[in-house]
Short mmCIF file of C-alpha atoms in Angstrom, two decimals:
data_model
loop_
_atom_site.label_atom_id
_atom_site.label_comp_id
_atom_site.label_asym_id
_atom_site.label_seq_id
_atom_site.Cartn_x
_atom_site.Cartn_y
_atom_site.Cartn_z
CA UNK A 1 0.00 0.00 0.00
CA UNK A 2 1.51 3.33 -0.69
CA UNK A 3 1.71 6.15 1.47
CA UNK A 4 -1.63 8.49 -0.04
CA UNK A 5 -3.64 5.01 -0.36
CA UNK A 6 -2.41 4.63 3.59
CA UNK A 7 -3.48 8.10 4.23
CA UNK A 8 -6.42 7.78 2.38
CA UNK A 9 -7.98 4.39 4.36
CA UNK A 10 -6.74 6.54 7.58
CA UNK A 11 -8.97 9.45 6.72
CA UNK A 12 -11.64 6.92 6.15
CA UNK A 13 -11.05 5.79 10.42
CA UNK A 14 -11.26 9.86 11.03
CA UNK A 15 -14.55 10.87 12.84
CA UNK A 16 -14.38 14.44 12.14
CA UNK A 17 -12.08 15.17 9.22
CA UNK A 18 -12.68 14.50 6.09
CA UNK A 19 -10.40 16.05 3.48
CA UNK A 20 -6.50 15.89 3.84
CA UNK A 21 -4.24 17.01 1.37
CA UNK A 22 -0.59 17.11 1.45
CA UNK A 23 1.75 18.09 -1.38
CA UNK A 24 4.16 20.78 -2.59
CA UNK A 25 2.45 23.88 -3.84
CA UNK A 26 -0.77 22.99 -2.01
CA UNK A 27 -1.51 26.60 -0.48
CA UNK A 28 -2.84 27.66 -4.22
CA UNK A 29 -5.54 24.62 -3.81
CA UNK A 30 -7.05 26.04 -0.38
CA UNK A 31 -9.51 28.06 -2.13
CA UNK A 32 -11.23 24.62 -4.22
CA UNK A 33 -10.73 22.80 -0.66
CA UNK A 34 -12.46 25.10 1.05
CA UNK A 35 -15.28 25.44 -1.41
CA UNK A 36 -15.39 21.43 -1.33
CA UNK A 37 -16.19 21.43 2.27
CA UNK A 38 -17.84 24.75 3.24
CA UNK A 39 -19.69 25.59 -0.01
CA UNK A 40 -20.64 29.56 -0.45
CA UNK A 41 -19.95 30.27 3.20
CA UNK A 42 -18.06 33.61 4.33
CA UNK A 43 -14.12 32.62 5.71
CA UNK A 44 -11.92 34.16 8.01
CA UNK A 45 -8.13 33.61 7.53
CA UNK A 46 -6.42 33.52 11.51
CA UNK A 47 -3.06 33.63 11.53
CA UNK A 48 0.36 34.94 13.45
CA UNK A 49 2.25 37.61 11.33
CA UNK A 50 4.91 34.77 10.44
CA UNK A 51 2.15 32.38 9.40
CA UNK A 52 0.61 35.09 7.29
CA UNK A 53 3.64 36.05 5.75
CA UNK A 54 4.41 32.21 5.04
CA UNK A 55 1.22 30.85 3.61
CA UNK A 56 -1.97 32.91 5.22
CA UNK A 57 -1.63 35.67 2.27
CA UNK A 58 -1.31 32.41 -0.41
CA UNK A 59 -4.31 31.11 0.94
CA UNK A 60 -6.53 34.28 1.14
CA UNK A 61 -5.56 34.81 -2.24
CA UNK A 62 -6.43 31.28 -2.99
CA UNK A 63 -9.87 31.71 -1.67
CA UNK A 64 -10.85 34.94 -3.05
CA UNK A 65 -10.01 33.38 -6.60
CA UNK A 66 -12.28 30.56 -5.68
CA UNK A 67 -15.24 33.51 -5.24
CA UNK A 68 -14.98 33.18 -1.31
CA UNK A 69 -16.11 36.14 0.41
CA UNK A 70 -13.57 36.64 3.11
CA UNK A 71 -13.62 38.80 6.18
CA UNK A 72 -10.18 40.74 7.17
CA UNK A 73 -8.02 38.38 8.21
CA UNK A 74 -6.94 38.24 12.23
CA UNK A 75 -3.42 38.24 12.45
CA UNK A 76 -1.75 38.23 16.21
CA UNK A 77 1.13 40.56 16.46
CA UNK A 78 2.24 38.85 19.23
CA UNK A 79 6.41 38.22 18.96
CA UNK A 80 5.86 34.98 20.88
CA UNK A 81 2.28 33.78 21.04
CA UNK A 82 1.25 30.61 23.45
CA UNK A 83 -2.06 28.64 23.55
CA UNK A 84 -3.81 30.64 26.11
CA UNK A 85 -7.28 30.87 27.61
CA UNK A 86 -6.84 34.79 27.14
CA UNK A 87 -6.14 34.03 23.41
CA UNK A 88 -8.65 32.45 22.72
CA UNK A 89 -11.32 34.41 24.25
CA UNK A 90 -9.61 37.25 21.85
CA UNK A 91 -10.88 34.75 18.75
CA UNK A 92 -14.52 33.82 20.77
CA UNK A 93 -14.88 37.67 20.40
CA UNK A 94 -13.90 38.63 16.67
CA UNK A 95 -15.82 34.72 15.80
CA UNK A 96 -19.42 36.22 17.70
CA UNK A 97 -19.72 38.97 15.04
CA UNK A 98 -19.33 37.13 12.02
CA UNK A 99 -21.09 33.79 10.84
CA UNK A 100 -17.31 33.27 8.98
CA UNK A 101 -15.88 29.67 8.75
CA UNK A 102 -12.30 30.24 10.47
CA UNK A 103 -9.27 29.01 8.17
CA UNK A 104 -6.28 28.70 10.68
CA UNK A 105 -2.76 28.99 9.07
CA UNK A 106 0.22 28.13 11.48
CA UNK A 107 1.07 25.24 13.45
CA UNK A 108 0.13 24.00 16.81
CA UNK A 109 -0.70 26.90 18.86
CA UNK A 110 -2.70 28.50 15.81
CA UNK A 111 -4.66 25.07 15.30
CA UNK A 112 -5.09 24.22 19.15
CA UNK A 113 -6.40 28.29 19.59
CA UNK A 114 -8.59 28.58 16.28
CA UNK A 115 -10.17 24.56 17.30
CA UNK A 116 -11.59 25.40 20.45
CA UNK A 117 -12.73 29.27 19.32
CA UNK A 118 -14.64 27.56 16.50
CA UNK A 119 -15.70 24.88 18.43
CA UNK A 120 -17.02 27.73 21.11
CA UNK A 121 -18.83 29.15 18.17
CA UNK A 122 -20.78 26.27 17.05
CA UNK A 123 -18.81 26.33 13.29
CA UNK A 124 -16.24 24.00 12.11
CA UNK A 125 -13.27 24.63 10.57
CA UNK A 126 -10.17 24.44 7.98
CA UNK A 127 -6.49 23.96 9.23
CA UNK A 128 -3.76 25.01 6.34
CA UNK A 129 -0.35 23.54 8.12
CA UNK A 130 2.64 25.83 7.91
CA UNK A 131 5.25 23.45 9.89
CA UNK A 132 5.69 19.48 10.49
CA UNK A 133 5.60 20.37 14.13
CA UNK A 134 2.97 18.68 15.82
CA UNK A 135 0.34 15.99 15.84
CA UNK A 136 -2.43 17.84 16.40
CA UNK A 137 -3.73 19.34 13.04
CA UNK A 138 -5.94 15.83 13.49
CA UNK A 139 -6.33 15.51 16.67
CA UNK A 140 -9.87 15.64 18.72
CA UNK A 141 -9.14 18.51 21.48
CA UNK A 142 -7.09 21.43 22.15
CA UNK A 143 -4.12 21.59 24.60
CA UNK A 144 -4.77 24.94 26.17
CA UNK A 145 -2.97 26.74 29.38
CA UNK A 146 -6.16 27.52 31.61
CA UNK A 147 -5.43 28.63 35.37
CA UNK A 148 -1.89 28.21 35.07
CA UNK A 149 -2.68 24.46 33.43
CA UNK A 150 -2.29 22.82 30.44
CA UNK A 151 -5.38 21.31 29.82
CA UNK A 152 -6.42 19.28 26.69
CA UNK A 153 -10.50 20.85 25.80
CA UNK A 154 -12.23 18.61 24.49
CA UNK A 155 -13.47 20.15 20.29
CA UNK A 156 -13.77 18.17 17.25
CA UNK A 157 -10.28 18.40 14.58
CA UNK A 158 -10.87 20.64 11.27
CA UNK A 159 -13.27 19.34 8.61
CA UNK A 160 -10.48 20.02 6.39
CA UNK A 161 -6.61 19.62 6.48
CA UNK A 162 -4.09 21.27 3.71
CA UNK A 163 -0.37 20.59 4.33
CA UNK A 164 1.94 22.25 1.47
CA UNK A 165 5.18 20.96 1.55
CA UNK A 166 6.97 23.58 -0.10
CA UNK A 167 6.41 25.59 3.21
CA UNK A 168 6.82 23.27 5.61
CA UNK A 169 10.59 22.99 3.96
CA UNK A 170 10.54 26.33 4.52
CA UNK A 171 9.92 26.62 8.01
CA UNK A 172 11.53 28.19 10.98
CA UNK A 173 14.49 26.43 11.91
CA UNK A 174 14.01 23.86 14.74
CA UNK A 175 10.18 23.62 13.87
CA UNK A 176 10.29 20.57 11.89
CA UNK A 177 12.88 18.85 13.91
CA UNK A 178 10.40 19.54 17.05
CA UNK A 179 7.38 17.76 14.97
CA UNK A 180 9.83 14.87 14.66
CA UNK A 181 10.76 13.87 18.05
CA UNK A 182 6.92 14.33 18.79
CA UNK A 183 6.71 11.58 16.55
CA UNK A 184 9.35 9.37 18.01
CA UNK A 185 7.66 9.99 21.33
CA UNK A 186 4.73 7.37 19.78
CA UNK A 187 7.28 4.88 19.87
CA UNK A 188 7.02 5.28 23.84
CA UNK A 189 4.01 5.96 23.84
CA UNK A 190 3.19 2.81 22.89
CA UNK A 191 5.10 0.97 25.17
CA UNK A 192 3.34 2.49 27.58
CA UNK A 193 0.59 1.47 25.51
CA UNK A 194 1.55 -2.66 25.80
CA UNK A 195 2.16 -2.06 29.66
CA UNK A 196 -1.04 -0.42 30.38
CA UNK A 197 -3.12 -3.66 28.34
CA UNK A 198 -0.33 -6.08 29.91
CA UNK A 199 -1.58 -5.02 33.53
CA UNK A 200 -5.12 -4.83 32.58
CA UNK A 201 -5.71 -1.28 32.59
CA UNK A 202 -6.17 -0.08 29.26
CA UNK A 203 -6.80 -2.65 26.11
CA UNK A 204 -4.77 -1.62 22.98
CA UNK A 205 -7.89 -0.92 20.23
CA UNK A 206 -6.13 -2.30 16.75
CA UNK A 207 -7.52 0.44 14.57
CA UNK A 208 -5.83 3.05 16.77
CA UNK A 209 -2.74 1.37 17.09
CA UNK A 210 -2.48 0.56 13.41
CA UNK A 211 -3.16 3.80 12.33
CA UNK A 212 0.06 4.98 14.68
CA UNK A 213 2.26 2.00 14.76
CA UNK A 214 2.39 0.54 11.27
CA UNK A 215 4.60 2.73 9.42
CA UNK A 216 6.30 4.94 12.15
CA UNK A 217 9.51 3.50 11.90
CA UNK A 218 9.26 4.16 8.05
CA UNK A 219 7.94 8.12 8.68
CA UNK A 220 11.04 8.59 11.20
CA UNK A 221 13.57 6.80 8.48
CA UNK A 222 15.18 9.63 7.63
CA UNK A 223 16.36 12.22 10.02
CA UNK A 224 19.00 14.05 7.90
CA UNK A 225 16.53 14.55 5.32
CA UNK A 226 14.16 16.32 7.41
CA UNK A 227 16.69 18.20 8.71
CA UNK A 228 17.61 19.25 4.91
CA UNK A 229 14.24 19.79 3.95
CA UNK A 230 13.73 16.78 1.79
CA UNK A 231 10.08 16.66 0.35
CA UNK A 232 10.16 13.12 0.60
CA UNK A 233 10.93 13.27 3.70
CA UNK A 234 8.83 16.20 4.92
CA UNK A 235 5.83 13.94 3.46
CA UNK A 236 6.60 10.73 5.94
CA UNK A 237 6.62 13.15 8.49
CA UNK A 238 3.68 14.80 8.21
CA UNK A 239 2.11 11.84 7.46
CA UNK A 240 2.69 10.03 10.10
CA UNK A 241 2.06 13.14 12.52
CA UNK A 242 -1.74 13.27 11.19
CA UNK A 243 -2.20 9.39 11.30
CA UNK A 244 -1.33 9.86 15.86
CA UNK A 245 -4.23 12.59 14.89
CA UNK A 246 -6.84 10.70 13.25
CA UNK A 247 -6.06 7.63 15.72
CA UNK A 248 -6.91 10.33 18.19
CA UNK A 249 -9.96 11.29 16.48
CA UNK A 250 -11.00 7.75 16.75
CA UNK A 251 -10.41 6.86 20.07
CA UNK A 252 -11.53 10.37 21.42
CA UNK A 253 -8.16 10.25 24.43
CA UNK A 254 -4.58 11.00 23.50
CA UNK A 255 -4.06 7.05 24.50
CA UNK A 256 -2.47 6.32 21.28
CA UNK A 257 -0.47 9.06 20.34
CA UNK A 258 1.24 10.10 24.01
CA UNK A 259 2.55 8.16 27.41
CA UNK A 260 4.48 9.51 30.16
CA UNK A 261 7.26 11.43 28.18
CA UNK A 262 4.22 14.10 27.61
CA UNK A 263 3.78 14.26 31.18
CA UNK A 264 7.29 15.42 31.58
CA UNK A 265 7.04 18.10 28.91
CA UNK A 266 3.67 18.70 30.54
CA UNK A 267 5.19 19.14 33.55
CA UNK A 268 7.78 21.56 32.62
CA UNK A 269 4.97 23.89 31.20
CA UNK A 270 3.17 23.96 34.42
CA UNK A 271 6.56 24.74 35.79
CA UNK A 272 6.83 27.99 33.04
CA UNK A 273 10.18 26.66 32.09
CA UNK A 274 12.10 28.72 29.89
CA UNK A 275 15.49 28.24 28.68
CA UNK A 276 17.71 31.22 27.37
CA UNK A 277 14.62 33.29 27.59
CA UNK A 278 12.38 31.39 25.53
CA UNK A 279 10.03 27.93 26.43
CA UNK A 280 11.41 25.27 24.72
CA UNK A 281 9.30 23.72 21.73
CA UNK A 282 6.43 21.00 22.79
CA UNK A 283 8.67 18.91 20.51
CA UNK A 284 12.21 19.44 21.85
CA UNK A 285 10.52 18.88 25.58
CA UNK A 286 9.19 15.24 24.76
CA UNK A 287 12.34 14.38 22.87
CA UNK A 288 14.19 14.83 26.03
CA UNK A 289 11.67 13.08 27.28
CA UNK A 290 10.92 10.37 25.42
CA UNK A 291 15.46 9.53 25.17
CA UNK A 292 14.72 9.35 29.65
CA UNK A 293 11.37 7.12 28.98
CA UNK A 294 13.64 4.91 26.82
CA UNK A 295 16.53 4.24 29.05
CA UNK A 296 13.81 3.77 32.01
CA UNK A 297 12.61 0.69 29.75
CA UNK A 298 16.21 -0.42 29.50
CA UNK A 299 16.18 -0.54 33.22
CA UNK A 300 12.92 -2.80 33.06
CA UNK A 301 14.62 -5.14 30.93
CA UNK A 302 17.09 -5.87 33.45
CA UNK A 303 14.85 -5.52 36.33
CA UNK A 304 14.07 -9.76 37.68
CA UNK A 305 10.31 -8.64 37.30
CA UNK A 306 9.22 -12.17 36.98
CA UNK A 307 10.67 -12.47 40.51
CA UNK A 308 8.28 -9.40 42.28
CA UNK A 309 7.15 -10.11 45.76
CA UNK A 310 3.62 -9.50 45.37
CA UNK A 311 2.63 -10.23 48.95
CA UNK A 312 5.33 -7.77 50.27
CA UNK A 313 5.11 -5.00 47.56
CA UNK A 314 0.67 -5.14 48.20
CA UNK A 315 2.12 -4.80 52.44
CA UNK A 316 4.02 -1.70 51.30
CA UNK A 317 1.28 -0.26 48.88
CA UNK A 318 -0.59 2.84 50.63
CA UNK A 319 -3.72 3.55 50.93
CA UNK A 320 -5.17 6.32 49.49
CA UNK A 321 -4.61 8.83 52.37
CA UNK A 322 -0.99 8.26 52.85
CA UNK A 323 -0.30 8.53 49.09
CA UNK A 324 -2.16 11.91 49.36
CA UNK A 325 0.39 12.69 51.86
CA UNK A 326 3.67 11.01 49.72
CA UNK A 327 2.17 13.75 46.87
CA UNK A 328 1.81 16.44 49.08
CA UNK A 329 5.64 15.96 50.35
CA UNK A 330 7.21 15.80 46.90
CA UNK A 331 7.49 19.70 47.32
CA UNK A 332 5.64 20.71 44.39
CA UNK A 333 4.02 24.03 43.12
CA UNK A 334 0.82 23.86 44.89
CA UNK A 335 -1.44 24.31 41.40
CA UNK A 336 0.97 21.08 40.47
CA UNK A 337 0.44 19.53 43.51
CA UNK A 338 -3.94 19.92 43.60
CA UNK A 339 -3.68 18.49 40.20
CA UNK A 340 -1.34 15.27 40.92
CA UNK A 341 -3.95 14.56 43.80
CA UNK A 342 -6.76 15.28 42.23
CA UNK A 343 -5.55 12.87 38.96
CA UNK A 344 -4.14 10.13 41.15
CA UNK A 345 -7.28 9.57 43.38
CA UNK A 346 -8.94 8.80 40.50
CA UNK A 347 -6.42 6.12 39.03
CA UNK A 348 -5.08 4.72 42.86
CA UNK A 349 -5.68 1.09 43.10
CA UNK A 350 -6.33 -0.93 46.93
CA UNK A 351 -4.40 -3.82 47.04
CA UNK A 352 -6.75 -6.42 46.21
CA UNK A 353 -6.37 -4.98 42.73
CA UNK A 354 -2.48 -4.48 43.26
CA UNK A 355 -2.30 -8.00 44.05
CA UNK A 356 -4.15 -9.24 41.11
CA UNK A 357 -2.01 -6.69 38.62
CA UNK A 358 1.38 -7.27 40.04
CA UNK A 359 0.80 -10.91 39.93
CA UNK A 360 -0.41 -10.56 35.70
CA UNK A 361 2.59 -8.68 35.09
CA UNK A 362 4.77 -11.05 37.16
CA UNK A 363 3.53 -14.16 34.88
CA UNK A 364 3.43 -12.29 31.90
CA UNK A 365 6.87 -10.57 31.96
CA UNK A 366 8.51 -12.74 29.68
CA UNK A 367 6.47 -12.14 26.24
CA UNK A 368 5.62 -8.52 27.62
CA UNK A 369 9.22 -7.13 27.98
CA UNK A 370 9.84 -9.36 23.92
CA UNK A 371 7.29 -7.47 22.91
CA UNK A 372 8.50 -3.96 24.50
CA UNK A 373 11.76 -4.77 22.95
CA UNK A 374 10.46 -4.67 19.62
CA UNK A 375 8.53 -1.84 20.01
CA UNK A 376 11.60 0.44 21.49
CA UNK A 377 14.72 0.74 19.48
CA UNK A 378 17.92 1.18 21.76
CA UNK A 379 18.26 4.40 23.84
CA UNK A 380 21.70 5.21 21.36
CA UNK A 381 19.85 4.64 18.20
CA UNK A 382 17.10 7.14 19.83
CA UNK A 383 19.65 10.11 20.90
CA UNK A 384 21.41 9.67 17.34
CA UNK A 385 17.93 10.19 15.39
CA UNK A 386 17.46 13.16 17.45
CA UNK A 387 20.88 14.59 16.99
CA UNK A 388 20.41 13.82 13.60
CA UNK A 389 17.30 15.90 12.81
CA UNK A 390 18.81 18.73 14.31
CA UNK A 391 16.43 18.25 17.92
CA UNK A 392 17.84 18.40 22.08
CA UNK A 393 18.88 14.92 23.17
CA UNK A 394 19.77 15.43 26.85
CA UNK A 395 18.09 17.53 29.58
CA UNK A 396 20.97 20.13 29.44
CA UNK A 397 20.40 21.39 25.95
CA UNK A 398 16.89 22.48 26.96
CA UNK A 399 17.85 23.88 30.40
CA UNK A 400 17.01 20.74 32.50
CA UNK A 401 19.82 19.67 34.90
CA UNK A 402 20.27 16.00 35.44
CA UNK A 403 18.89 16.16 38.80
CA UNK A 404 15.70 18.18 37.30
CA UNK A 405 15.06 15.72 35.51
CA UNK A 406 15.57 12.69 37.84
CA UNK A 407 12.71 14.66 40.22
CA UNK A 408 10.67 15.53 37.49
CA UNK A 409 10.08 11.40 37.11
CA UNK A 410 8.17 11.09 40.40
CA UNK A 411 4.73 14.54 39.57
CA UNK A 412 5.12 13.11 36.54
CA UNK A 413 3.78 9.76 37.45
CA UNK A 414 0.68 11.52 39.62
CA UNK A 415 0.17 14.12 37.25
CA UNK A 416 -2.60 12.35 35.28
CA UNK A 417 -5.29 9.75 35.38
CA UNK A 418 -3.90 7.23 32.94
CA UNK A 419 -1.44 3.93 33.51
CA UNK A 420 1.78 4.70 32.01
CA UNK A 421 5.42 2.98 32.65
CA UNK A 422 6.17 5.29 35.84
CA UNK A 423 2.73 3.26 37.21
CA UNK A 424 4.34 0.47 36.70
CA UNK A 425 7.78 0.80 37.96
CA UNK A 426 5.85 2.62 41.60
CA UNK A 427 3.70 -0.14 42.01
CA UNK A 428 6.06 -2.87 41.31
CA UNK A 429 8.39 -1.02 43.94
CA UNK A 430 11.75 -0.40 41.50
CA UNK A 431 11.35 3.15 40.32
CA UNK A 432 14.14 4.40 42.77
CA UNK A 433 16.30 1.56 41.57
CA UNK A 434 15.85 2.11 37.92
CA UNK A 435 16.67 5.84 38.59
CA UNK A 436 19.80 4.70 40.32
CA UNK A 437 20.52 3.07 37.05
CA UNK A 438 20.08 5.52 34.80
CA UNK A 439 21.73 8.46 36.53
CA UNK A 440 23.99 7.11 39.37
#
């Protein structure tokens, strides 16, 4: 099967989207796309002023030749712009005195901003991608900072997707790199993924775990060409990026497209990290991340696991007040800290359960950690595809000292209601050990 007639069976899987086209010189077809999905209606281009500069003028010149009647486009002038509550209120204004369909040219924060502002509007809506930088063009919800939290809203993806590859080779330095090691963090991700249906928590669904796992190796290939700009390349990429979407899309949860090395990155952005004055890309973040996840599965693979002490480890386990109190002592922000306890409570286990896990995971080990194995290349072949794509491979070149990051392993597990690899390595008792192993 080749890579459109892939794409085009994955669109099929999509709940919400249902035109994606991605090829050089595709900002001159926004104007028939548009007019394929919205008909006659009135559109409103939203971009940044790099965005517009890049492809948002292309593609309001593309729909006025198609006879669209376009408002004046909404351009922020922000020099850095985030995916804020306040932003996005900004849109929910301009959006309540027009009936306009929005057409949202940028990358993530321009996507995740215009999504839930249309989706606030009752009006769907038309992403034109400007970067191979992040997964969710596709994806069902919006990662938003609300309250000093990133939060992911729940509001359906764009009707329609245009991806012209002739900009994203064009893009910002760094931008496509970042997209990349968002992709390699699926490879994670789903080892997470296996451990989570391996202890009986979360069943892997096959369409959403095709859709992500059958050709990622094959869309991360190629590094170097990325890094150059390669169209060939670019395309993998971007394909693969809107396949963790539509899976997304399908399964309605992040599940299939994210595990625990987004909770670092997460983390770090409740944290307002910055690093020589600017916040690190979402990309660069869970690259960093996802090279720590990796060498924690190393540890697992050396761990006797098939050896736990059930009845000892379930003796150990606390109840749910003391781990309120283990949270509570980890010395966190306290908006980091109400949201660990409030997402653990709802994912802590009693040890009657414990028991009955530990004891699955015991039995099982053997075909499980096979099976991670194949899943997870080797933690050197990960840092040299990031170094090769031009991304951060350690901590330091994003501002994180080794012993940041060793801390950040521990909120990170509590920080959300979903069974990841950190789950497994606190309730099987060898987190601290496995840290010992990777840093000393």
């Amino acid at each position: 099967m080749t890579l459109d007639e892939f794409m085009q069976q994955a669109l099929r899987s999509a709940r919400e989207t249902r035109v994606l086209r991605i090829a050089p010189g595709a900002v001159a077809q926004v104007g028939e796309v548009y007019c394929g999905s919205f008909g006659g209606r009135r559109a409103v281009v939203v971009a940044d002023t790099n965005t517009f500069a890049a492809a948002g003028k292309a593609a309001l010149d593309s729909l006025l030749k198609a006879g669209v009647a376009c408002e004046e486009p909404f351009v922020f002038t922000e020099p850095e712009l985030h995916a804020d509550f306040d932003q996005v209120l900004r849109l929910d204004a301009m959006l309540s005195g027009t009936d306009a369909v929005p057409v949202a040219v940028g990358s993530g924060t321009i996507n995740d901003l215009v999504k839930l502002s249309a989706h606030h509007a009752g009006r769907r809506y038309m992403a034109v991608g400007t970067a191979a930088s992040v997964d969710g063009y596709t994806s069902f919800g919006a990662a938003i900072t609300y309250q000093d939290v990133k939060q992911t809203f729940d509001c359906p993806a764009p009707l329609a997707v245009l991806v012209d590859l002739d900009v994203v080779a064009g893009a910002p330095e760094g931008m496509n790199a970042s997209g990349y090691a968002d992709l390699m963090a699926k490879m994670t991700g789903g080892a997470d993924w296996i451990l989570a249906e391996a202890a009986g928590e979360d069943p892997i669904d096959p369409v959403a775990w095709d859709l992500v796992q059958s050709r990622l190796r094959e869309a991360l290939a190629d590094p170097a060409g990325v890094r150059k700009g390669d169209i060939q390349a670019l395309e993998g990429l971007v394909a693969g990026l809107m396949m963790g979407g539509f899976a997304m899309q399908y399964t309605r949860t992040s599940r299939p497209a994210s595990g625990a090395e987004h909770l670092f990155s997460h983390l770090w952005d409740m944290q307002h990290h910055t690093h020589n004055g600017t916040i690190p890309s979402h990309g660069f973040k869970v690259g960093v991340a996802t090279l720590a996840e990796t060498r924690l599965y190393e540890q697992f693979y050396a761990m006797p696991i098939e050896d736990l002490q059930v009845d000892r480890l379930c003796r150990e386990w606390p109840d749910w007040p003391e781990q309120e109190k283990r949270i509570r002592s980890l010395g966190c922000e306290p908006h980091i800290t109400e949201k660990c306890v409030e997402e653990s409570r709802l994912k802590h286990i009693d040890r009657q359960r414990l028991a009955a896990q530990l004891e699955r995971l015991r039995t099982g080990w053997p075909a499980v950690r096979e099976r991670l194995r194949r899943q997870l290349p080797p933690s050197g072949e990960v840092a040299d595809m990031l170094r090769a794509v031009g991304a951060p491979a350690e901590p330091e070149q994003i501002g994180i000292s080794r012993r940041r990051l060793r801390q950040t392993f521990y909120p990170a597990a509590y920080l959300r209601n979903r069974y990841t690899s950190l789950d497994f390595a606190l309730r099987a008792g060898i987190l601290d050990r496995c840290l010992e192993g990777i840093f000393g």
